[in-house]
């Protein structure tokens, strides 16, 4: 008996230590990125760095607005594409589909969610980019290479769909059948039950799933790098090229670091991305607390 109690205490202490270590790791990452970013922050005002669009490191001009704008455009477009598709797919698979269909769809979703991002990038380069260049862009402008915000948003959206569908399905499956049966017994249709019972009950979990998907899209690198054009300009339409922050870091880290402040500028870009993801997750926790309250 004493052995079991001691074993339980040791297990609790080990888990506590691992929890503290994970928190300290995040704090260490924050401090490390800030220290690496300090040289550029000491020479340029933060507001100027965030609002200037001129990116010429050789001339000492570091404007991060094009990268912030590119990240925002691609992320928002990806979520606009992925959210409705993922939600309706999850509703169909959990509420309407036969078990046999779910049996085959589940493994397929796991495979799609686990594919390396470079595969999605190649797919986007071979299919999405030429399609935009030949068929979509000519409807609005004279010429486009196809390497655009639209291509990046589509590729990111397709990447996020398997993740969102899997999360939504798991959330819907955890809602008790008694709630559905009670709603149906009161005369509600199946769609009314889904709309007013299932989705309302699943709201906190759905918010957490959406934030997780947002974090995934914000940090995606290779796929975006391959289809967005990588031009340091502020996009004015979906058919303009863009340059998201992850692509900036992946393209340039390790090169041209002899340029003054270039290393610090890239670390500041990483710090910006890290800060946005952390703030996004904190906001989601606040929303979840209000929803649960």
JSON list of N, CA and C in Angstrom, two decimals, residues 220-274:
[
{"chain": "A", "resi": 220, "resn": "UNK", "atom": "N", "xyz": [3.05, 28.02, -41.07]},
{"chain": "A", "resi": 220, "resn": "UNK", "atom": "CA", "xyz": [3.39, 27.19, -42.22]},
{"chain": "A", "resi": 220, "resn": "UNK", "atom": "C", "xyz": [4.44, 27.88, -43.08]},
{"chain": "A", "resi": 221, "resn": "UNK", "atom": "N", "xyz": [5.40, 27.10, -43.56]},
{"chain": "A", "resi": 221, "resn": "UNK", "atom": "CA", "xyz": [6.56, 27.69, -44.23]},
{"chain": "A", "resi": 221, "resn": "UNK", "atom": "C", "xyz": [6.71, 27.24, -45.67]},
{"chain": "A", "resi": 222, "resn": "UNK", "atom": "N", "xyz": [7.02, 25.96, -45.87]},
{"chain": "A", "resi": 222, "resn": "UNK", "atom": "CA", "xyz": [7.45, 25.48, -47.18]},
{"chain": "A", "resi": 222, "resn": "UNK", "atom": "C", "xyz": [6.35, 25.65, -48.23]},
{"chain": "A", "resi": 223, "resn": "UNK", "atom": "N", "xyz": [5.13, 25.23, -47.88]},
{"chain": "A", "resi": 223, "resn": "UNK", "atom": "CA", "xyz": [4.03, 25.30, -48.85]},
{"chain": "A", "resi": 223, "resn": "UNK", "atom": "C", "xyz": [3.78, 26.74, -49.30]},
{"chain": "A", "resi": 224, "resn": "UNK", "atom": "N", "xyz": [3.80, 27.67, -48.34]},
{"chain": "A", "resi": 224, "resn": "UNK", "atom": "CA", "xyz": [3.58, 29.07, -48.67]},
{"chain": "A", "resi": 224, "resn": "UNK", "atom": "C", "xyz": [4.73, 29.62, -49.51]},
{"chain": "A", "resi": 225, "resn": "UNK", "atom": "N", "xyz": [5.94, 29.25, -49.11]},
{"chain": "A", "resi": 225, "resn": "UNK", "atom": "CA", "xyz": [7.13, 29.73, -49.81]},
{"chain": "A", "resi": 225, "resn": "UNK", "atom": "C", "xyz": [7.09, 29.34, -51.29]},
{"chain": "A", "resi": 226, "resn": "UNK", "atom": "N", "xyz": [6.50, 28.20, -51.60]},
{"chain": "A", "resi": 226, "resn": "UNK", "atom": "CA", "xyz": [6.53, 27.67, -52.97]},
{"chain": "A", "resi": 226, "resn": "UNK", "atom": "C", "xyz": [5.47, 28.28, -53.88]},
{"chain": "A", "resi": 227, "resn": "UNK", "atom": "N", "xyz": [4.43, 28.92, -53.33]},
{"chain": "A", "resi": 227, "resn": "UNK", "atom": "CA", "xyz": [3.33, 29.36, -54.19]},
{"chain": "A", "resi": 227, "resn": "UNK", "atom": "C", "xyz": [2.98, 30.84, -54.06]},
{"chain": "A", "resi": 228, "resn": "UNK", "atom": "N", "xyz": [3.61, 31.58, -53.17]},
{"chain": "A", "resi": 228, "resn": "UNK", "atom": "CA", "xyz": [3.18, 32.96, -52.92]},
{"chain": "A", "resi": 228, "resn": "UNK", "atom": "C", "xyz": [3.94, 34.02, -53.71]},
{"chain": "A", "resi": 229, "resn": "UNK", "atom": "N", "xyz": [5.02, 33.66, -54.35]},
{"chain": "A", "resi": 229, "resn": "UNK", "atom": "CA", "xyz": [5.75, 34.64, -55.14]},
{"chain": "A", "resi": 229, "resn": "UNK", "atom": "C", "xyz": [6.92, 35.27, -54.43]},
{"chain": "A", "resi": 230, "resn": "UNK", "atom": "N", "xyz": [6.83, 35.42, -53.10]},
{"chain": "A", "resi": 230, "resn": "UNK", "atom": "CA", "xyz": [7.94, 35.93, -52.29]},
{"chain": "A", "resi": 230, "resn": "UNK", "atom": "C", "xyz": [8.45, 37.29, -52.75]},
{"chain": "A", "resi": 231, "resn": "UNK", "atom": "N", "xyz": [7.52, 38.23, -52.93]},
{"chain": "A", "resi": 231, "resn": "UNK", "atom": "CA", "xyz": [7.87, 39.61, -53.24]},
{"chain": "A", "resi": 231, "resn": "UNK", "atom": "C", "xyz": [7.52, 40.48, -52.04]},
{"chain": "A", "resi": 232, "resn": "UNK", "atom": "N", "xyz": [8.47, 41.31, -51.61]},
{"chain": "A", "resi": 232, "resn": "UNK", "atom": "CA", "xyz": [8.27, 42.14, -50.43]},
{"chain": "A", "resi": 232, "resn": "UNK", "atom": "C", "xyz": [7.42, 43.36, -50.77]},
{"chain": "A", "resi": 233, "resn": "UNK", "atom": "N", "xyz": [6.16, 43.13, -51.07]},
{"chain": "A", "resi": 233, "resn": "UNK", "atom": "CA", "xyz": [5.21, 44.19, -51.36]},
{"chain": "A", "resi": 233, "resn": "UNK", "atom": "C", "xyz": [3.96, 43.98, -50.51]},
{"chain": "A", "resi": 234, "resn": "UNK", "atom": "N", "xyz": [3.22, 45.05, -50.30]},
{"chain": "A", "resi": 234, "resn": "UNK", "atom": "CA", "xyz": [1.95, 44.95, -49.59]},
{"chain": "A", "resi": 234, "resn": "UNK", "atom": "C", "xyz": [0.87, 44.57, -50.60]},
{"chain": "A", "resi": 235, "resn": "UNK", "atom": "N", "xyz": [0.28, 43.38, -50.50]},
{"chain": "A", "resi": 235, "resn": "UNK", "atom": "CA", "xyz": [-0.72, 42.96, -51.49]},
{"chain": "A", "resi": 235, "resn": "UNK", "atom": "C", "xyz": [-1.95, 43.87, -51.46]},
{"chain": "A", "resi": 236, "resn": "UNK", "atom": "N", "xyz": [-2.42, 44.21, -52.65]},
{"chain": "A", "resi": 236, "resn": "UNK", "atom": "CA", "xyz": [-3.62, 45.02, -52.76]},
{"chain": "A", "resi": 236, "resn": "UNK", "atom": "C", "xyz": [-4.81, 44.21, -53.27]},
{"chain": "A", "resi": 237, "resn": "UNK", "atom": "N", "xyz": [-4.56, 42.99, -53.71]},
{"chain": "A", "resi": 237, "resn": "UNK", "atom": "CA", "xyz": [-5.63, 42.10, -54.14]},
{"chain": "A", "resi": 237, "resn": "UNK", "atom": "C", "xyz": [-5.18, 40.66, -53.99]},
{"chain": "A", "resi": 238, "resn": "UNK", "atom": "N", "xyz": [-6.10, 39.73, -54.19]},
{"chain": "A", "resi": 238, "resn": "UNK", "atom": "CA", "xyz": [-5.77, 38.32, -54.08]},
{"chain": "A", "resi": 238, "resn": "UNK", "atom": "C", "xyz": [-4.85, 37.85, -55.20]},
{"chain": "A", "resi": 239, "resn": "UNK", "atom": "N", "xyz": [-4.73, 38.63, -56.26]},
{"chain": "A", "resi": 239, "resn": "UNK", "atom": "CA", "xyz": [-3.90, 38.24, -57.40]},
{"chain": "A", "resi": 239, "resn": "UNK", "atom": "C", "xyz": [-2.52, 38.88, -57.36]},
{"chain": "A", "resi": 240, "resn": "UNK", "atom": "N", "xyz": [-2.17, 39.51, -56.23]},
{"chain": "A", "resi": 240, "resn": "UNK", "atom": "CA", "xyz": [-0.83, 40.03, -56.04]},
{"chain": "A", "resi": 240, "resn": "UNK", "atom": "C", "xyz": [0.03, 38.99, -55.33]},
{"chain": "A", "resi": 241, "resn": "UNK", "atom": "N", "xyz": [1.34, 39.07, -55.58]},
{"chain": "A", "resi": 241, "resn": "UNK", "atom": "CA", "xyz": [2.26, 38.21, -54.84]},
{"chain": "A", "resi": 241, "resn": "UNK", "atom": "C", "xyz": [2.37, 38.71, -53.40]},
{"chain": "A", "resi": 242, "resn": "UNK", "atom": "N", "xyz": [2.85, 37.85, -52.53]},
{"chain": "A", "resi": 242, "resn": "UNK", "atom": "CA", "xyz": [3.02, 38.23, -51.13]},
{"chain": "A", "resi": 242, "resn": "UNK", "atom": "C", "xyz": [4.26, 37.53, -50.56]},
{"chain": "A", "resi": 243, "resn": "UNK", "atom": "N", "xyz": [4.59, 37.87, -49.33]},
{"chain": "A", "resi": 243, "resn": "UNK", "atom": "CA", "xyz": [5.79, 37.31, -48.70]},
{"chain": "A", "resi": 243, "resn": "UNK", "atom": "C", "xyz": [5.52, 37.14, -47.20]},
{"chain": "A", "resi": 244, "resn": "UNK", "atom": "N", "xyz": [4.88, 36.05, -46.80]},
{"chain": "A", "resi": 244, "resn": "UNK", "atom": "CA", "xyz": [4.58, 35.83, -45.37]},
{"chain": "A", "resi": 244, "resn": "UNK", "atom": "C", "xyz": [5.86, 35.70, -44.54]},
{"chain": "A", "resi": 245, "resn": "UNK", "atom": "N", "xyz": [5.73, 35.95, -43.26]},
{"chain": "A", "resi": 245, "resn": "UNK", "atom": "CA", "xyz": [6.88, 35.93, -42.35]},
{"chain": "A", "resi": 245, "resn": "UNK", "atom": "C", "xyz": [7.60, 34.58, -42.34]},
{"chain": "A", "resi": 246, "resn": "UNK", "atom": "N", "xyz": [6.91, 33.45, -42.25]},
{"chain": "A", "resi": 246, "resn": "UNK", "atom": "CA", "xyz": [7.65, 32.17, -42.25]},
{"chain": "A", "resi": 246, "resn": "UNK", "atom": "C", "xyz": [8.51, 31.98, -43.50]},
{"chain": "A", "resi": 247, "resn": "UNK", "atom": "N", "xyz": [8.00, 32.42, -44.66]},
{"chain": "A", "resi": 247, "resn": "UNK", "atom": "CA", "xyz": [8.77, 32.30, -45.89]},
{"chain": "A", "resi": 247, "resn": "UNK", "atom": "C", "xyz": [10.00, 33.21, -45.85]},
{"chain": "A", "resi": 248, "resn": "UNK", "atom": "N", "xyz": [9.85, 34.39, -45.26]},
{"chain": "A", "resi": 248, "resn": "UNK", "atom": "CA", "xyz": [10.99, 35.31, -45.13]},
{"chain": "A", "resi": 248, "resn": "UNK", "atom": "C", "xyz": [12.11, 34.66, -44.33]},
{"chain": "A", "resi": 249, "resn": "UNK", "atom": "N", "xyz": [11.75, 34.06, -43.20]},
{"chain": "A", "resi": 249, "resn": "UNK", "atom": "CA", "xyz": [12.77, 33.44, -42.34]},
{"chain": "A", "resi": 249, "resn": "UNK", "atom": "C", "xyz": [13.41, 32.25, -43.04]},
{"chain": "A", "resi": 250, "resn": "UNK", "atom": "N", "xyz": [12.60, 31.40, -43.66]},
{"chain": "A", "resi": 250, "resn": "UNK", "atom": "CA", "xyz": [13.13, 30.20, -44.32]},
{"chain": "A", "resi": 250, "resn": "UNK", "atom": "C", "xyz": [14.01, 30.55, -45.51]},
{"chain": "A", "resi": 251, "resn": "UNK", "atom": "N", "xyz": [13.66, 31.59, -46.23]},
{"chain": "A", "resi": 251, "resn": "UNK", "atom": "CA", "xyz": [14.41, 31.97, -47.43]},
{"chain": "A", "resi": 251, "resn": "UNK", "atom": "C", "xyz": [15.75, 32.60, -47.12]},
{"chain": "A", "resi": 252, "resn": "UNK", "atom": "N", "xyz": [15.84, 33.32, -46.00]},
{"chain": "A", "resi": 252, "resn": "UNK", "atom": "CA", "xyz": [16.99, 34.19, -45.79]},
{"chain": "A", "resi": 252, "resn": "UNK", "atom": "C", "xyz": [17.88, 33.81, -44.62]},
{"chain": "A", "resi": 253, "resn": "UNK", "atom": "N", "xyz": [17.38, 33.00, -43.70]},
{"chain": "A", "resi": 253, "resn": "UNK", "atom": "CA", "xyz": [18.21, 32.69, -42.55]},
{"chain": "A", "resi": 253, "resn": "UNK", "atom": "C", "xyz": [19.42, 31.85, -42.98]},
{"chain": "A", "resi": 254, "resn": "UNK", "atom": "N", "xyz": [20.58, 32.27, -42.58]},
{"chain": "A", "resi": 254, "resn": "UNK", "atom": "CA", "xyz": [21.80, 31.59, -42.98]},
{"chain": "A", "resi": 254, "resn": "UNK", "atom": "C", "xyz": [22.49, 32.26, -44.15]},
{"chain": "A", "resi": 255, "resn": "UNK", "atom": "N", "xyz": [21.81, 33.16, -44.82]},
{"chain": "A", "resi": 255, "resn": "UNK", "atom": "CA", "xyz": [22.38, 33.89, -45.95]},
{"chain": "A", "resi": 255, "resn": "UNK", "atom": "C", "xyz": [22.44, 35.38, -45.64]},
{"chain": "A", "resi": 256, "resn": "UNK", "atom": "N", "xyz": [23.42, 36.02, -46.14]},
{"chain": "A", "resi": 256, "resn": "UNK", "atom": "CA", "xyz": [23.56, 37.48, -46.02]},
{"chain": "A", "resi": 256, "resn": "UNK", "atom": "C", "xyz": [23.58, 37.95, -44.57]},
{"chain": "A", "resi": 257, "resn": "UNK", "atom": "N", "xyz": [23.99, 37.06, -43.65]},
{"chain": "A", "resi": 257, "resn": "UNK", "atom": "CA", "xyz": [24.00, 37.46, -42.25]},
{"chain": "A", "resi": 257, "resn": "UNK", "atom": "C", "xyz": [25.16, 38.41, -41.94]},
{"chain": "A", "resi": 258, "resn": "UNK", "atom": "N", "xyz": [26.04, 38.61, -42.90]},
{"chain": "A", "resi": 258, "resn": "UNK", "atom": "CA", "xyz": [27.10, 39.60, -42.72]},
{"chain": "A", "resi": 258, "resn": "UNK", "atom": "C", "xyz": [26.58, 41.03, -42.84]},
{"chain": "A", "resi": 259, "resn": "UNK", "atom": "N", "xyz": [25.38, 41.17, -43.42]},
{"chain": "A", "resi": 259, "resn": "UNK", "atom": "CA", "xyz": [24.76, 42.49, -43.51]},
{"chain": "A", "resi": 259, "resn": "UNK", "atom": "C", "xyz": [24.39, 42.96, -42.11]},
{"chain": "A", "resi": 260, "resn": "UNK", "atom": "N", "xyz": [24.77, 44.17, -41.73]},
{"chain": "A", "resi": 260, "resn": "UNK", "atom": "CA", "xyz": [24.45, 44.66, -40.39]},
{"chain": "A", "resi": 260, "resn": "UNK", "atom": "C", "xyz": [22.96, 44.58, -40.09]},
{"chain": "A", "resi": 261, "resn": "UNK", "atom": "N", "xyz": [22.65, 44.04, -38.91]},
{"chain": "A", "resi": 261, "resn": "UNK", "atom": "CA", "xyz": [21.29, 43.94, -38.37]},
{"chain": "A", "resi": 261, "resn": "UNK", "atom": "C", "xyz": [20.41, 42.92, -39.12]},
{"chain": "A", "resi": 262, "resn": "UNK", "atom": "N", "xyz": [20.93, 42.25, -40.14]},
{"chain": "A", "resi": 262, "resn": "UNK", "atom": "CA", "xyz": [20.10, 41.32, -40.90]},
{"chain": "A", "resi": 262, "resn": "UNK", "atom": "C", "xyz": [19.66, 40.15, -40.02]},
{"chain": "A", "resi": 263, "resn": "UNK", "atom": "N", "xyz": [20.61, 39.61, -39.26]},
{"chain": "A", "resi": 263, "resn": "UNK", "atom": "CA", "xyz": [20.31, 38.51, -38.35]},
{"chain": "A", "resi": 263, "resn": "UNK", "atom": "C", "xyz": [19.27, 38.94, -37.32]},
{"chain": "A", "resi": 264, "resn": "UNK", "atom": "N", "xyz": [19.45, 40.13, -36.78]},
{"chain": "A", "resi": 264, "resn": "UNK", "atom": "CA", "xyz": [18.51, 40.65, -35.79]},
{"chain": "A", "resi": 264, "resn": "UNK", "atom": "C", "xyz": [17.14, 40.88, -36.40]},
{"chain": "A", "resi": 265, "resn": "UNK", "atom": "N", "xyz": [17.10, 41.32, -37.66]},
{"chain": "A", "resi": 265, "resn": "UNK", "atom": "CA", "xyz": [15.82, 41.54, -38.32]},
{"chain": "A", "resi": 265, "resn": "UNK", "atom": "C", "xyz": [15.04, 40.24, -38.49]},
{"chain": "A", "resi": 266, "resn": "UNK", "atom": "N", "xyz": [15.74, 39.17, -38.86]},
{"chain": "A", "resi": 266, "resn": "UNK", "atom": "CA", "xyz": [15.07, 37.87, -39.01]},
{"chain": "A", "resi": 266, "resn": "UNK", "atom": "C", "xyz": [14.60, 37.34, -37.66]},
{"chain": "A", "resi": 267, "resn": "UNK", "atom": "N", "xyz": [15.39, 37.56, -36.62]},
{"chain": "A", "resi": 267, "resn": "UNK", "atom": "CA", "xyz": [14.97, 37.13, -35.28]},
{"chain": "A", "resi": 267, "resn": "UNK", "atom": "C", "xyz": [13.76, 37.95, -34.81]},
{"chain": "A", "resi": 268, "resn": "UNK", "atom": "N", "xyz": [13.73, 39.21, -35.20]},
{"chain": "A", "resi": 268, "resn": "UNK", "atom": "CA", "xyz": [12.57, 40.03, -34.86]},
{"chain": "A", "resi": 268, "resn": "UNK", "atom": "C", "xyz": [11.33, 39.54, -35.60]},
{"chain": "A", "resi": 269, "resn": "UNK", "atom": "N", "xyz": [11.50, 39.08, -36.85]},
{"chain": "A", "resi": 269, "resn": "UNK", "atom": "CA", "xyz": [10.38, 38.50, -37.59]},
{"chain": "A", "resi": 269, "resn": "UNK", "atom": "C", "xyz": [9.87, 37.25, -36.88]},
{"chain": "A", "resi": 270, "resn": "UNK", "atom": "N", "xyz": [10.80, 36.41, -36.42]},
{"chain": "A", "resi": 270, "resn": "UNK", "atom": "CA", "xyz": [10.40, 35.21, -35.67]},
{"chain": "A", "resi": 270, "resn": "UNK", "atom": "C", "xyz": [9.70, 35.58, -34.37]},
{"chain": "A", "resi": 271, "resn": "UNK", "atom": "N", "xyz": [10.20, 36.64, -33.71]},
{"chain": "A", "resi": 271, "resn": "UNK", "atom": "CA", "xyz": [9.58, 37.09, -32.47]},
{"chain": "A", "resi": 271, "resn": "UNK", "atom": "C", "xyz": [8.17, 37.61, -32.72]},
{"chain": "A", "resi": 272, "resn": "UNK", "atom": "N", "xyz": [7.97, 38.32, -33.83]},
{"chain": "A", "resi": 272, "resn": "UNK", "atom": "CA", "xyz": [6.64, 38.80, -34.18]},
{"chain": "A", "resi": 272, "resn": "UNK", "atom": "C", "xyz": [5.67, 37.64, -34.37]},
{"chain": "A", "resi": 273, "resn": "UNK", "atom": "N", "xyz": [6.11, 36.62, -35.10]},
{"chain": "A", "resi": 273, "resn": "UNK", "atom": "CA", "xyz": [5.26, 35.45, -35.35]},
{"chain": "A", "resi": 273, "resn": "UNK", "atom": "C", "xyz": [4.94, 34.74, -34.04]},
{"chain": "A", "resi": 274, "resn": "UNK", "atom": "N", "xyz": [5.94, 34.57, -33.21]},
{"chain": "A", "resi": 274, "resn": "UNK", "atom": "CA", "xyz": [5.74, 33.94, -31.91]},
{"chain": "A", "resi": 274, "resn": "UNK", "atom": "C", "xyz": [4.77, 34.74, -31.05]}
]
